[in-house]
Every structure is written in C-alpha cells, then in structure tokens.
CSV table of C-alpha atoms in Angstrom, one decimal:
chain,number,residue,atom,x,y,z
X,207,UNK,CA,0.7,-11.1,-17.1
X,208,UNK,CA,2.9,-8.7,-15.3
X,209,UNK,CA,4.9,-10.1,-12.6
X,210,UNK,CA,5.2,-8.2,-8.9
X,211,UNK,CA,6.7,-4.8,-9.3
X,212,UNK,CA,8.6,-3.1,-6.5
X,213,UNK,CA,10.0,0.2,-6.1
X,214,UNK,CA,12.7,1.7,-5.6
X,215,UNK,CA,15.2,-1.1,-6.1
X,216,UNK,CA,17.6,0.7,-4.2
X,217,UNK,CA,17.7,3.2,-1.5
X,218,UNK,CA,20.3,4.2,1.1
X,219,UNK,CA,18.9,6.0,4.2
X,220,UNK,CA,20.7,7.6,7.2
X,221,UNK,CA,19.8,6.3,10.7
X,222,UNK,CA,16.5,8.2,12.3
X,223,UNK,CA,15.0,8.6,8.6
X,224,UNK,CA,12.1,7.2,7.9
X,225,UNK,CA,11.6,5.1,4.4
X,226,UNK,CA,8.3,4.1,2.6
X,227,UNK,CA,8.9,1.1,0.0
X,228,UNK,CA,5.9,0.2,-2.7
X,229,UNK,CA,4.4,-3.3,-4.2
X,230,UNK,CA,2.7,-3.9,-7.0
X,231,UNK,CA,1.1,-7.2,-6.8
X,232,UNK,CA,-0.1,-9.1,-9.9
X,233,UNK,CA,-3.5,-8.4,-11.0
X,234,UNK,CA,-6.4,-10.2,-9.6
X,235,UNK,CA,-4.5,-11.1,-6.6
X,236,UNK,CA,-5.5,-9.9,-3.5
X,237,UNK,CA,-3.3,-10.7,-1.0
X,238,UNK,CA,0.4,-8.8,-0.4
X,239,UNK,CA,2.8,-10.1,2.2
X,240,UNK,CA,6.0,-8.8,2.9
X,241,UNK,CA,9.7,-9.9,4.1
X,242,UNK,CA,12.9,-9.0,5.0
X,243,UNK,CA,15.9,-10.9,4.7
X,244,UNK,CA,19.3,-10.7,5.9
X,245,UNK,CA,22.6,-12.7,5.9
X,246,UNK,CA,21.9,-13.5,9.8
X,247,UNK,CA,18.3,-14.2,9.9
X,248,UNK,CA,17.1,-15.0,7.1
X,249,UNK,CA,13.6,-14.8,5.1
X,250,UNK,CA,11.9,-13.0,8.1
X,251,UNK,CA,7.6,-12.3,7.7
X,252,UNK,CA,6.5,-8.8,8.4
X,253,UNK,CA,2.8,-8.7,7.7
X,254,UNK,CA,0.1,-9.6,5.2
X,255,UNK,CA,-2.6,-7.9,3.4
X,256,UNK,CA,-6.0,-8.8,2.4
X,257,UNK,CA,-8.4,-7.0,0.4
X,258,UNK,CA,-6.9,-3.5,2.6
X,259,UNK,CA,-7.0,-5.4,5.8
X,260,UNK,CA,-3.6,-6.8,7.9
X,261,UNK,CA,-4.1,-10.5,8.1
X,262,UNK,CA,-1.2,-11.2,9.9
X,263,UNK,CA,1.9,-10.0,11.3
X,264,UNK,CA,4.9,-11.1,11.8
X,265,UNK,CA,7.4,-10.5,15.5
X,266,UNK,CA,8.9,-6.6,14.1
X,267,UNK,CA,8.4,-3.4,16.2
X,268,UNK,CA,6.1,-1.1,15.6
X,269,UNK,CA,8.2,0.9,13.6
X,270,UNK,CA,7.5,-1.0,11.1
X,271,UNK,CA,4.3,-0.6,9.3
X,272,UNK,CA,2.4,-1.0,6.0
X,273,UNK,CA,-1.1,-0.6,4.4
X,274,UNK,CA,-3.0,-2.2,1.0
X,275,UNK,CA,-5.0,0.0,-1.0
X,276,UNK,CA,-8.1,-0.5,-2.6
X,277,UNK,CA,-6.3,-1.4,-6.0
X,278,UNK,CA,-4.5,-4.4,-3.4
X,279,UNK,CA,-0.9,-2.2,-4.2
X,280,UNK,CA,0.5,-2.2,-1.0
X,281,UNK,CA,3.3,0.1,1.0
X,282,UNK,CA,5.1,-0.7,3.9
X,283,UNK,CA,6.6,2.4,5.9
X,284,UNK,CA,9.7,1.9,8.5
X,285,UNK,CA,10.2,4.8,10.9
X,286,UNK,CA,13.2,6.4,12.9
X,287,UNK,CA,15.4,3.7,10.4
X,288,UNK,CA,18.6,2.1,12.7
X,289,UNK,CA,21.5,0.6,11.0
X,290,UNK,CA,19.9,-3.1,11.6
X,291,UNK,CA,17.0,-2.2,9.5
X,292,UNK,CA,19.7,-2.2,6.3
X,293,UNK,CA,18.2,-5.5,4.5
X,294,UNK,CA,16.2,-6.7,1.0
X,295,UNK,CA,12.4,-6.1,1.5
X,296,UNK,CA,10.6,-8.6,-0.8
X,297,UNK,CA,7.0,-8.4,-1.4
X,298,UNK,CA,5.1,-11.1,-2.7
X,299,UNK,CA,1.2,-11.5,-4.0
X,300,UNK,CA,-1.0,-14.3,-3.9
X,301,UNK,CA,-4.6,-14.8,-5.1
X,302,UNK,CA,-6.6,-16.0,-2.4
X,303,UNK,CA,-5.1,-17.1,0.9
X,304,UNK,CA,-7.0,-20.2,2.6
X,305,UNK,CA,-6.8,-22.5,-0.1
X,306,UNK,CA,-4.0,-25.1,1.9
X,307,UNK,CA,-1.6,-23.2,-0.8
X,308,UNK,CA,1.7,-21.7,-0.2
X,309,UNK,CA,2.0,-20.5,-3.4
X,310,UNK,CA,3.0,-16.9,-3.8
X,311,UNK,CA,4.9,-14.8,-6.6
X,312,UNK,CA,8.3,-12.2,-5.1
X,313,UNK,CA,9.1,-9.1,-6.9
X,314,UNK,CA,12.5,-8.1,-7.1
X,315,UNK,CA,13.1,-6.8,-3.8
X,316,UNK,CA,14.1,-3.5,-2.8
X,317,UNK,CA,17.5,-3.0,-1.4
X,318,UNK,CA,17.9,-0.8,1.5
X,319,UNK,CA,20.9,0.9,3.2
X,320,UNK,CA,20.8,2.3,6.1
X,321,UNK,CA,23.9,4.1,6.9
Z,159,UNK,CA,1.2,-24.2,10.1
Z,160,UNK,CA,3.1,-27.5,9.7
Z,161,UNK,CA,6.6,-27.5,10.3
Z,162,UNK,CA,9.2,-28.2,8.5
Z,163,UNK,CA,12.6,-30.3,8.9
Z,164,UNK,CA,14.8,-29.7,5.6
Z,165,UNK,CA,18.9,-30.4,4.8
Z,166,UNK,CA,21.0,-27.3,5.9
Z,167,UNK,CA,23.2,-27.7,2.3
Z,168,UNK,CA,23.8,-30.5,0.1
Z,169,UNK,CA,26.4,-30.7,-2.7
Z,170,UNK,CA,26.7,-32.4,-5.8
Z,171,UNK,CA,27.6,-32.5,-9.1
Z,172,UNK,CA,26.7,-31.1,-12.7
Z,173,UNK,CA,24.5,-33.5,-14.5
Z,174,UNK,CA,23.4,-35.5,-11.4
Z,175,UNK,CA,19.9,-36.2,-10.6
Z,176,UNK,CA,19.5,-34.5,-6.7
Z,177,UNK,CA,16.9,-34.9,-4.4
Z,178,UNK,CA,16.1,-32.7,-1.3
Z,179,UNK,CA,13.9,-34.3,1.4
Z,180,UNK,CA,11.7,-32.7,3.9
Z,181,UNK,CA,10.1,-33.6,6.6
Z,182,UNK,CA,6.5,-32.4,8.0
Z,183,UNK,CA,5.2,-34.4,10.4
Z,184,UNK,CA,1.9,-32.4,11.0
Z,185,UNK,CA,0.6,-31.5,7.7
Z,186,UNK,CA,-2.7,-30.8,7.9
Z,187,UNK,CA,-5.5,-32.6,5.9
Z,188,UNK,CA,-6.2,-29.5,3.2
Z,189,UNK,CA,-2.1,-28.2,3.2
Z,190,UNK,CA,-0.3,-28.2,-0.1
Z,191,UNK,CA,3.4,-29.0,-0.3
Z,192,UNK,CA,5.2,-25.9,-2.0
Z,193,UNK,CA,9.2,-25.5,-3.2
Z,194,UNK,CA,10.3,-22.7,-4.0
Z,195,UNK,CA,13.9,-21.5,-5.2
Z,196,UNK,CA,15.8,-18.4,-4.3
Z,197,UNK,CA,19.2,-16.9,-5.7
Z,198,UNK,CA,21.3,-14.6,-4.1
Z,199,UNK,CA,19.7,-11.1,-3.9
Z,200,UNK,CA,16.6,-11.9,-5.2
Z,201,UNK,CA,12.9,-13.1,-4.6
Z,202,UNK,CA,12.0,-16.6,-4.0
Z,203,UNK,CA,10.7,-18.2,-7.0
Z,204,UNK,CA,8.2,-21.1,-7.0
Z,205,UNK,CA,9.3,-23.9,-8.6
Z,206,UNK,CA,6.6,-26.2,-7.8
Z,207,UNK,CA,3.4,-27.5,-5.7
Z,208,UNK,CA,2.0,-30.7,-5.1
Z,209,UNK,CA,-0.9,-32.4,-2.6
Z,210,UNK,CA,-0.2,-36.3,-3.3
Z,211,UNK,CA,1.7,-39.0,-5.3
Z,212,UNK,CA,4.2,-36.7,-8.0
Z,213,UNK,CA,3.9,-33.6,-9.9
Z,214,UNK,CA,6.1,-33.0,-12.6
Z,215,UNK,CA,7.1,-30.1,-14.2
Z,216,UNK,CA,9.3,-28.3,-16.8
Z,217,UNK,CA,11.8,-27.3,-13.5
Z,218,UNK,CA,11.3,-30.3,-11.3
Z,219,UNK,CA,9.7,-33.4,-9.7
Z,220,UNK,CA,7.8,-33.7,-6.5
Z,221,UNK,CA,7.4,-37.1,-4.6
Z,222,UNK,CA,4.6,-37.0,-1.6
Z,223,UNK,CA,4.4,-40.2,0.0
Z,224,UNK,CA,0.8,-41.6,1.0
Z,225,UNK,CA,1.2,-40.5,4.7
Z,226,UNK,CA,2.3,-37.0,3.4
Z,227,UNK,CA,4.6,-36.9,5.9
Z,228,UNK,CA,7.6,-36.0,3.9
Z,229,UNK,CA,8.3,-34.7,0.3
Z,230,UNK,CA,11.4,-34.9,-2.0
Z,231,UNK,CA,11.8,-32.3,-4.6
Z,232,UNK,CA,13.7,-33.8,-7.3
Z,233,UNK,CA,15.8,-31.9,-9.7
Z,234,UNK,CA,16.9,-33.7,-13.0
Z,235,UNK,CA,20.7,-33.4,-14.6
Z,236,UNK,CA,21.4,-30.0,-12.4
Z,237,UNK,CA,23.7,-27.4,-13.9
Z,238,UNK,CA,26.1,-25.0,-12.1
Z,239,UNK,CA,22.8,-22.5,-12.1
Z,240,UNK,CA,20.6,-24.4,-10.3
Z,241,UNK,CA,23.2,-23.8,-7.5
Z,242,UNK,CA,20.5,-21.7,-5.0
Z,243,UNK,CA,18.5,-22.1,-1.6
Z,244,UNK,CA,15.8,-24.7,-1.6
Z,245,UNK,CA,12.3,-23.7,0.6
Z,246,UNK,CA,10.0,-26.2,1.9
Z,247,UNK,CA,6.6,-25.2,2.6
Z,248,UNK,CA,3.5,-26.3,4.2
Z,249,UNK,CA,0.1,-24.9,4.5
Z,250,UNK,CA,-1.9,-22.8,4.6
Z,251,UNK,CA,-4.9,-24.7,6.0
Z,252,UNK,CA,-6.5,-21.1,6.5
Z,253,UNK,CA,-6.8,-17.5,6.0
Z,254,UNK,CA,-5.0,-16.4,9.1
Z,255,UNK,CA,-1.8,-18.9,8.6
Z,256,UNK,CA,1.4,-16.9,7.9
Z,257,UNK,CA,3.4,-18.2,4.9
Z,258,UNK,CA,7.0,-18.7,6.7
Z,259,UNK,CA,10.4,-19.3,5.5
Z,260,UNK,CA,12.4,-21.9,7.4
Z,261,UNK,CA,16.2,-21.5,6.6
Z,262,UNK,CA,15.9,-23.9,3.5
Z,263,UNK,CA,18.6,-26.0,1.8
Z,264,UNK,CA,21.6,-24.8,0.7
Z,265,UNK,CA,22.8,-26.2,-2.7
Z,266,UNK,CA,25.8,-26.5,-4.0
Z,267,UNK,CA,26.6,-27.5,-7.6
Z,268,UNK,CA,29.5,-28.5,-8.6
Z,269,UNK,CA,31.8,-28.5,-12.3
C-alpha cells in the first residue's frame, strides 16, 4: 500500500505570496491532519479533516487554510506568506479518528521557504 | 486529551538497552498509548501502540503499567541511527480530540 504522498517537497516563496501545498493520504483513510514544525516551536497542529469536513483546528491565523476533497486528498492554502511562515508542513492520514488511537502515518513533508 | 510528561533528551550508548518513560496521569478509559519516532527533516514515524501490559514489536517494546498511568517504550541494543526524537501520545477518546505533539525526548546515541 502506498504510503502518504506530498507535494511539492520544496518550494521557496517571497513574502505576501500565497502558497497551496497537497496530501495524499493512504487509501481507505479518511481522515488528513496537518502540522508545521519549526526549530522553535516545534510539531505545531493546524487542522484536521474528515470525510471533507474540518474536525478540528489548531491556534494559526486565518491565513492559514485547507480543504479535503471527496477522494479524502487534502490541500492546505497559506495566504499573504511572512517570513515566519518558512517551516516543514507534514501531513498525515489516519483511518478513522475516535477509536482511543493516536496512530497516524506522515508523508515526507514539504519544505517551504519564505524569503 | 491526556497529557503528557516525557524526558527532554537522554543519552546513551550503542548496544545498550534504553528506556524512555512517560507519564499520563489522566488517560482516559478507551485512550491508546502511541510512540512514534521522528528524524531530522522528516515525518514522524510510528513505532508502536499499546493499551495494557507489553507490546512487542520488530522496532520496540512497550511497558503499560496496570494503572496506565505511565508507559516506557523500550528500545533493545540501539545503534548510532536510532539517535532521533521520541513522541508520547495519548488519546484520542473521541472524534473531536486533536492528535498533539508535546516536545518529545531527545535521543542521543552514542559510539
């Protein structure tokens, strides 16, 4: 079974841009969540997606969005980009959340450079 | 979403058993105890899951006490690449717990 896919791996960005990052999630699971990590802060939660529906968020401005298709492949979008935003996003895909379980598979992350 | 109480970093050396304790004080009844590895610049990887008494694995060993309170992941004659950040886990006792990261254990192997 394929793992979670991400794309791009890499991207550099100028401040003010805006930046749209996509997950694959493995197949039959439902659920996407997404992170961003930095050197200072850590593994920070952004949101979560169920069956095309946010779940949960996590405590990131607006500018920061995302959506789950129908096919559970989800994108997240960050608008008018600032230099702080520069981190690796990680997505990760779990079957069925509720079930006591923490367990979730990463993709690769996608590496982003806001310059 | 129990919290979690883990080592900062921990160091030791190459072929030595090493165990990393955590502490959750309010795991809920129906929560799961998950570890999960990460190496620099990439995803978190589970390693392994447990609910009571020890799971075993080709990667590691979990302990879980009766009163669940704690956990030790056990890793078995570490190398210099298991040198990585250790997560503990807790949850999720339902659908509308976030799966958070605390700041995990930092481990150091050693030659």
């Amino acid at each position: 079974k394929a793992g979670v896919t991400q794309t791009p791996r890499y991207l550099i960005k100028t401040r003010g841009q805006q930046v749209t990052l996509s997950c694959s999630p493995i197949s039959g699971h439902r659920s996407v969540s997404w992170y961003q990590q930095t050197p200072g802060q850590g593994l920070q939660f952004l949101f979560e997606y169920f069956s095309e529906t946010q779940r949960n968020k996590g405590n990131f401005p607006g500018r920061f969005s995302g959506r789950q298709f129908s096919n559970s492949r989800s994108e997240m979008n960050v608008s008018t980009l600032e230099l702080g935003d520069s981190a690796l996003y990680l997505c990760a895909s779990r079957s069925d959340p509720g079930t006591g379980s923490s367990e979730q598979y990463f993709g690769p992350g996608t590496r982003l450079t806001v310059t | 979403l129990a919290k979690t109480t883990q080592p900062i970093s921990m160091d030791s050396y190459e072929g030595q058993e090493v165990n990393i304790t955590c502490s959750h004080n309010n795991i809920a009844t129906n929560d799961y105890i998950t570890w999960y590895q990460q190496f620099p610049s990439q995803g978190p990887r589970f390693i392994i899951q447990g609910y009571k008494t020890k799971v075993t694995n080709e990667v590691a060993s979990l302990f879980i006490p009766a009163d669940r309170k704690s956990s030790t992941l056990s890793l078995p004659r570490v190398s210099l690449s298991d040198t990585a950040v250790y997560y503990c886990l807790v949850g999720v006792g339902n659908r509308d717990d976030k799966i958070i990261f605390g700041k995990g254990t930092r481990l150091h192997i050693l030659p």
